[in-house]
Amino acid sequence: MKILVINCGSSSLKYQLINMEDESVIAKGLCERIGIEGSKLTHEPAGKDKVVIENAMPTHKTAIQMVMDALQNPEYGVIASTDEISAIGHRVLHGGKVYSDSIVVDEDVKRVIRECFDLGPLHNPANLMGIEACEAAMPGKPNVAVWDTGFGMAMPEKAYMYAIPHEYYEKYSIRRYGFHGTSHKFVSGEAIKFGGLDPKNAKVIVCHLGNGASVSASIGGKCVDTSMGLTPLEGLIMGTRSGDVDPAVVQFIANKEGKDVNEVLNILNKKSGVLGMSGGISSDFRDIENAKKEGNHLAEVALDAFIYRVAKYIGAYTAAMNGVDAIAFTAGVGENDKASRKAICEYLGYLGVKIDDEANDVRGKMRVISAADSKVKVMLIPTNEELAIARETKALI
Ligand code: AMP
């Protein structure tokens, strides 16, 4: 069985064709600059050379058509026809209050994705376009929606309700949802298996530290709390997002700079985080680390603040669960940056966390990185959102 996984952003589309017999990737690729001049498709068939196809992609529909052509191309394709594809799994950002479990797309699912455009203004419209483009390109094939907010929907009310007038929850569904759900679910599940923990009761904290970053707490794979909120802006300091700030900062900047709320929110989303804190050096953590090594004070403060906030969330979530059995690091920084992992764990001595420096000297591999006498298992668990979406899709069809 082959499953095509589609992840549409506002101007991009990532895909993977996965053979579910052995969960291997048959081909993967990326469409960039959809709707913008200079669009291109980078297609990587397993065992063959990568190809870059430059062609106008005015819409996600044309992008999907190009992906279908690439997959079936006699030279660099990997399938003879789309008949070989059993189903398509889509990452969908926001299912609102309605959906948490993955589901086969029908008219009602599409209506909910549309109704959540306000909650995910950049992603939900693109996700819907991706689904409709697949329906047009492969009529009759099941499309499955896997919600990025799905995992966080298990949070109890005390964790998801904001302390604002209740009418806004009733009228507009304003609550904390959490994001990176596919990754948190996958990584916490793998951590339980790999760490030999009790699948029903294990208390696991997952630190998804990439350009977007979030922490989750779960007991037996069920989310107890997670750091992102109504939108992915809440929580940790990220590449370009501020994470938690006093909401009065918005009013203050707006008044001082003569900007409206949307403009200030744009600054908090796109010009803040380590990029903003470092005085504009970069949103890429490698650049920030290099600048710190060269003695740049702002870069040092940005990194210290990033690490400090992750450590604070781990402390808070340990309290929320009255303990923690395992802490798992994942995503770009979490999988590749041993210095950040060690610095975060140095705050956790009170929990009996001890890192094994030799074991921690690793990138992108599943591994226990804590010492044998550490009271909490610390692990590196590479995330694989595409595989998680493919597994959910297979389970549903
Ligand atoms: P992601 O969003 O998960 O793709 O993660 C992207 C982030 O991971 C970028 O900010 C990268 O700089 C960061 N990253 C990748 N490799 C390293 C590394 N070796 N050290 C620090 N950060 C890294």
Short mmCIF file of C-alpha atoms and ligand atoms in Angstrom, two decimals, residues 208-212 239 283-287 289 330-334 336-338 340 363 383, ligand 1:
data_model
loop_
_atom_site.label_atom_id
_atom_site.label_comp_id
_atom_site.label_asym_id
_atom_site.label_seq_id
_atom_site.Cartn_x
_atom_site.Cartn_y
_atom_site.Cartn_z
CA HIS A 208 9.76 20.09 19.82
CA LEU A 209 12.50 22.67 19.24
CA GLY A 210 12.71 23.87 15.67
CA ASN A 211 12.08 27.14 13.92
CA GLY A 212 8.64 26.82 15.49
CA GLY A 239 13.04 31.52 15.41
CA SER A 283 16.17 33.23 12.90
CA ASP A 284 18.47 30.24 12.37
CA PHE A 285 19.80 28.91 15.66
CA ARG A 286 23.12 27.94 14.04
CA ASP A 287 23.77 31.58 13.12
CA GLU A 289 25.23 30.14 18.14
CA THR A 330 13.01 16.57 18.75
CA ALA A 331 12.95 18.83 15.60
CA GLY A 332 15.81 20.88 14.10
CA VAL A 333 17.41 22.21 17.29
CA GLY A 334 16.29 19.33 19.52
CA ASN A 336 20.94 18.45 16.19
CA ASP A 337 22.10 20.74 18.94
CA LYS A 338 23.76 18.88 21.81
CA SER A 340 21.15 23.34 23.84
CA ARG A 363 22.46 14.06 15.79
CA THR A 383 10.20 13.45 14.65
P1 AMP B 1 12.87 22.72 12.00
O1 AMP B 1 11.91 23.87 12.07
O2 AMP B 1 12.52 21.57 12.88
O3 AMP B 1 13.22 22.32 10.59
O4 AMP B 1 14.25 23.27 12.63
C1 AMP B 1 14.97 24.31 12.02
C2 AMP B 1 15.94 24.90 13.03
O5 AMP B 1 16.86 23.90 13.49
C3 AMP B 1 16.78 26.02 12.44
O6 AMP B 1 16.73 27.18 13.25
C4 AMP B 1 18.16 25.44 12.44
O7 AMP B 1 19.12 26.41 12.67
C5 AMP B 1 18.12 24.52 13.62
N1 AMP B 1 19.26 23.60 13.57
C6 AMP B 1 19.52 22.65 12.66
N2 AMP B 1 20.73 22.07 12.93
C7 AMP B 1 21.24 22.70 14.04
C8 AMP B 1 22.45 22.57 14.81
N3 AMP B 1 23.37 21.67 14.52
N4 AMP B 1 22.61 23.40 15.86
C9 AMP B 1 21.67 24.30 16.17
N5 AMP B 1 20.53 24.47 15.48
C10 AMP B 1 20.30 23.68 14.43
#
